[in-house]
Amino acid sequence: MITTKKINVLICAFIAVLFFSSCESDDPEIEPLNQLAEAPLPISLEELKEKSFESSSFSSNKALGDNIATWGTVEGAYFEKQGNSVLENPNQGSVIGTFPISLEGINYTYITNVSNNQLIALPTWSINNLALAYIQNTDTKAWLPYMEVRYAVQQSSNFEIEFSSLTDRYATARWDRTAFAGFRYDIFLQGEKIEENLNDPRALYVFRRLEQDTFYAVKIIAKSDDGSLRIRYVSFRTPKAITISNFDMTLNNISTNGLSISWTAPVVTNTSELEYRIVVGSKQFFTTETSIQVNDITPISLDIHVIVEAIAGNQLYSTRLAKHSDFRLSGQPVEDNSISFYAYQASANQGIARLEWNPPSAPDGKDFNYAVYVNETLYAQLPKDVNAIDLYLYSDVNPYDSVSIQAIFANGTSATSRLTIITEEF
């Protein structure tokens, strides 16, 4: 017979077994990959229909405001909420799906693929963390794991972009290189994707082939390998094109050490600011006049190059148009193109180059001499009977040099042989 004492012992033993069994069942189970024990599930279809009907008047008037809600994937695809819809942007390709929002619940935003009437539940219960999105089985109506996304809410202004070099044809966008190291970018212009997964460590992009005086809407998406996103909406307007008409340049009063330069004033559009940059040999000047006198020219070459460059611009950008010419100071020999002779490099060794040439025939049959120029600088003067020279250059920066050998005749004319030499051994 079971006594009261034995019954009490059995009851205590049974309670102890229940206690230890309960403790074992409280141990966390190993969840499948990408699933968390505390992750809520989407609501049922019946509940979704009921809540969608109840909140339809509210959802249809809900505005996005300054916040941007996104769901990014590790692969690079992402969802972006825009008003009452969600855009799906693939990692590759320009096809973009637009899904109306059926319900913005506590834990999920529910969208509908109108092409097949399939529901997708995008998680909102965990911000800035990877969580499962679900898709509805069209046959069983059950929720199935769809993809892992990272939900985030941001403001466009958190992604700072500055524009520089804004002209009538192009614009350069720049952003923080350090903050976005390792990111890749999708870039939209006027709603069209023009760059996909751009990987540029310079953190900039140049918009080219733009139209003048045109408003452009830009969207730049910075994507990281962990599904994090930054989206920036920005716009700019290109200025009107600044144009400079053609103009003429004249060289006058050339003396032994100077000359005067004049030019016609070009017609400029869309700006009143115009100045000129003048370069004569190694001298440079700026002026707003249409003529200039240049004196004290030290000839460092046979032919002196002249540039007159018109510069028209405003606070945004400038346009340039240049005219070029060459001249020789008075007293310099005039080049006779009917006379020619051939100079060549015979050898080179450790910075020493040997040149040789066949002498030309003087047009007047008289004696003449030579002037040797290296990189437009006078290097040596030689008599008629010397037909070779060793150039001691020792160039560590550039082993190539431009050489001119000028034969100067007694009648005031000259002939020149030009070549490029190398100072390394060959």
PDB file of C-alpha atoms in Angstrom, residues 195-301:
ATOM      1  CA  GLU A 195      26.454  54.269 -64.412  1.00  0.00           C
ATOM      2  CA  GLU A 196      26.168  50.914 -62.675  1.00  0.00           C
ATOM      3  CA  ASN A 197      28.357  49.620 -59.841  1.00  0.00           C
ATOM      4  CA  LEU A 198      30.924  52.319 -60.536  1.00  0.00           C
ATOM      5  CA  ASN A 199      34.054  51.692 -58.474  1.00  0.00           C
ATOM      6  CA  ASP A 200      36.137  54.870 -58.432  1.00  0.00           C
ATOM      7  CA  PRO A 201      38.382  55.554 -55.413  1.00  0.00           C
ATOM      8  CA  ARG A 202      38.503  59.245 -56.358  1.00  0.00           C
ATOM      9  CA  ALA A 203      34.884  59.632 -55.104  1.00  0.00           C
ATOM     10  CA  LEU A 204      33.807  61.794 -58.020  1.00  0.00           C
ATOM     11  CA  TYR A 205      31.865  61.617 -61.258  1.00  0.00           C
ATOM     12  CA  VAL A 206      31.960  63.832 -64.352  1.00  0.00           C
ATOM     13  CA  PHE A 207      28.680  64.355 -66.215  1.00  0.00           C
ATOM     14  CA  ARG A 208      29.548  64.936 -69.869  1.00  0.00           C
ATOM     15  CA  ARG A 209      27.798  65.978 -73.081  1.00  0.00           C
ATOM     16  CA  LEU A 210      25.314  68.196 -71.261  1.00  0.00           C
ATOM     17  CA  GLU A 211      23.132  70.862 -72.834  1.00  0.00           C
ATOM     18  CA  GLN A 212      23.542  74.527 -72.003  1.00  0.00           C
ATOM     19  CA  ASP A 213      21.023  76.308 -69.762  1.00  0.00           C
ATOM     20  CA  THR A 214      19.335  73.034 -68.763  1.00  0.00           C
ATOM     21  CA  PHE A 215      18.047  71.733 -65.416  1.00  0.00           C
ATOM     22  CA  TYR A 216      19.353  68.267 -64.484  1.00  0.00           C
ATOM     23  CA  ALA A 217      18.077  65.961 -61.718  1.00  0.00           C
ATOM     24  CA  VAL A 218      20.691  63.590 -60.309  1.00  0.00           C
ATOM     25  CA  LYS A 219      20.413  60.564 -58.044  1.00  0.00           C
ATOM     26  CA  ILE A 220      23.552  58.886 -56.681  1.00  0.00           C
ATOM     27  CA  ILE A 221      23.395  55.608 -54.734  1.00  0.00           C
ATOM     28  CA  ALA A 222      26.427  54.521 -52.722  1.00  0.00           C
ATOM     29  CA  LYS A 223      26.372  50.757 -52.071  1.00  0.00           C
ATOM     30  CA  SER A 224      28.610  48.744 -49.751  1.00  0.00           C
ATOM     31  CA  ASP A 225      29.251  45.010 -49.703  1.00  0.00           C
ATOM     32  CA  ASP A 226      27.259  44.572 -46.480  1.00  0.00           C
ATOM     33  CA  GLY A 227      24.027  45.970 -47.932  1.00  0.00           C
ATOM     34  CA  SER A 228      24.398  49.486 -46.513  1.00  0.00           C
ATOM     35  CA  LEU A 229      23.119  52.293 -48.733  1.00  0.00           C
ATOM     36  CA  ARG A 230      23.376  56.040 -49.054  1.00  0.00           C
ATOM     37  CA  ILE A 231      21.140  57.862 -51.527  1.00  0.00           C
ATOM     38  CA  ARG A 232      21.408  61.493 -52.529  1.00  0.00           C
ATOM     39  CA  TYR A 233      19.038  63.509 -54.671  1.00  0.00           C
ATOM     40  CA  VAL A 234      20.566  66.677 -56.060  1.00  0.00           C
ATOM     41  CA  SER A 235      20.076  68.956 -59.043  1.00  0.00           C
ATOM     42  CA  PHE A 236      21.946  71.608 -60.978  1.00  0.00           C
ATOM     43  CA  ARG A 237      21.480  73.877 -63.963  1.00  0.00           C
ATOM     44  CA  THR A 238      24.128  74.337 -66.617  1.00  0.00           C
ATOM     45  CA  PRO A 239      24.936  77.947 -67.516  1.00  0.00           C
ATOM     46  CA  LYS A 240      24.469  79.445 -70.935  1.00  0.00           C
ATOM     47  CA  ALA A 241      27.342  78.813 -73.307  1.00  0.00           C
ATOM     48  CA  ILE A 242      30.025  81.495 -73.479  1.00  0.00           C
ATOM     49  CA  THR A 243      31.273  81.902 -77.028  1.00  0.00           C
ATOM     50  CA  ILE A 244      34.181  83.839 -78.548  1.00  0.00           C
ATOM     51  CA  SER A 245      34.179  84.735 -82.226  1.00  0.00           C
ATOM     52  CA  ASN A 246      37.233  84.455 -84.421  1.00  0.00           C
ATOM     53  CA  PHE A 247      39.711  87.351 -84.443  1.00  0.00           C
ATOM     54  CA  ASP A 248      42.889  88.364 -86.271  1.00  0.00           C
ATOM     55  CA  MET A 249      46.381  89.069 -84.915  1.00  0.00           C
ATOM     56  CA  THR A 250      49.083  91.259 -86.483  1.00  0.00           C
ATOM     57  CA  LEU A 251      52.798  91.577 -85.637  1.00  0.00           C
ATOM     58  CA  ASN A 252      54.254  95.045 -86.295  1.00  0.00           C
ATOM     59  CA  ASN A 253      57.432  97.071 -85.825  1.00  0.00           C
ATOM     60  CA  ILE A 254      59.747  94.136 -85.272  1.00  0.00           C
ATOM     61  CA  SER A 255      63.119  95.421 -84.039  1.00  0.00           C
ATOM     62  CA  THR A 256      66.295  93.826 -82.766  1.00  0.00           C
ATOM     63  CA  ASN A 257      64.783  93.344 -79.288  1.00  0.00           C
ATOM     64  CA  GLY A 258      61.017  93.904 -79.483  1.00  0.00           C
ATOM     65  CA  LEU A 259      57.795  94.219 -81.444  1.00  0.00           C
ATOM     66  CA  SER A 260      54.218  95.471 -81.199  1.00  0.00           C
ATOM     67  CA  ILE A 261      51.222  93.147 -81.379  1.00  0.00           C
ATOM     68  CA  SER A 262      47.653  94.120 -82.218  1.00  0.00           C
ATOM     69  CA  TRP A 263      44.464  92.134 -82.725  1.00  0.00           C
ATOM     70  CA  THR A 264      40.809  92.652 -83.499  1.00  0.00           C
ATOM     71  CA  ALA A 265      38.320  92.421 -80.632  1.00  0.00           C
ATOM     72  CA  PRO A 266      36.214  89.234 -80.810  1.00  0.00           C
ATOM     73  CA  VAL A 267      32.475  89.147 -80.179  1.00  0.00           C
ATOM     74  CA  VAL A 268      31.628  87.483 -76.845  1.00  0.00           C
ATOM     75  CA  THR A 269      28.220  86.107 -75.782  1.00  0.00           C
ATOM     76  CA  ASN A 270      26.682  85.584 -72.312  1.00  0.00           C
ATOM     77  CA  THR A 271      29.380  87.490 -70.429  1.00  0.00           C
ATOM     78  CA  SER A 272      30.891  90.964 -70.344  1.00  0.00           C
ATOM     79  CA  GLU A 273      34.226  89.866 -68.880  1.00  0.00           C
ATOM     80  CA  LEU A 274      37.005  89.608 -71.464  1.00  0.00           C
ATOM     81  CA  GLU A 275      40.781  89.768 -71.114  1.00  0.00           C
ATOM     82  CA  TYR A 276      43.783  88.655 -73.134  1.00  0.00           C
ATOM     83  CA  ARG A 277      46.838  86.598 -72.274  1.00  0.00           C
ATOM     84  CA  ILE A 278      49.884  87.397 -74.408  1.00  0.00           C
ATOM     85  CA  VAL A 279      52.940  85.149 -74.522  1.00  0.00           C
ATOM     86  CA  VAL A 280      56.098  86.230 -76.375  1.00  0.00           C
ATOM     87  CA  GLY A 281      58.889  83.706 -75.988  1.00  0.00           C
ATOM     88  CA  SER A 282      59.358  83.356 -72.237  1.00  0.00           C
ATOM     89  CA  LYS A 283      57.412  86.545 -71.371  1.00  0.00           C
ATOM     90  CA  GLN A 284      53.726  86.572 -70.379  1.00  0.00           C
ATOM     91  CA  PHE A 285      51.325  89.524 -70.052  1.00  0.00           C
ATOM     92  CA  PHE A 286      47.611  90.116 -69.342  1.00  0.00           C
ATOM     93  CA  THR A 287      45.615  93.048 -70.684  1.00  0.00           C
ATOM     94  CA  THR A 288      42.096  94.163 -71.573  1.00  0.00           C
ATOM     95  CA  GLU A 289      43.357  96.280 -74.493  1.00  0.00           C
ATOM     96  CA  THR A 290      43.695  95.083 -78.101  1.00  0.00           C
ATOM     97  CA  SER A 291      47.382  95.920 -78.556  1.00  0.00           C
ATOM     98  CA  ILE A 292      50.636  95.672 -76.657  1.00  0.00           C
ATOM     99  CA  GLN A 293      54.269  96.689 -77.062  1.00  0.00           C
ATOM    100  CA  VAL A 294      56.833  94.106 -75.938  1.00  0.00           C
ATOM    101  CA  ASN A 295      60.463  95.163 -75.473  1.00  0.00           C
ATOM    102  CA  ASP A 296      63.688  93.719 -74.108  1.00  0.00           C
ATOM    103  CA  ILE A 297      63.172  90.368 -75.753  1.00  0.00           C
ATOM    104  CA  THR A 298      66.139  88.073 -75.246  1.00  0.00           C
ATOM    105  CA  PRO A 299      66.190  85.634 -78.154  1.00  0.00           C
ATOM    106  CA  ILE A 300      66.608  82.096 -76.882  1.00  0.00           C
ATOM    107  CA  SER A 301      65.670  80.483 -80.167  1.00  0.00           C
TER     108      SER A 301
END
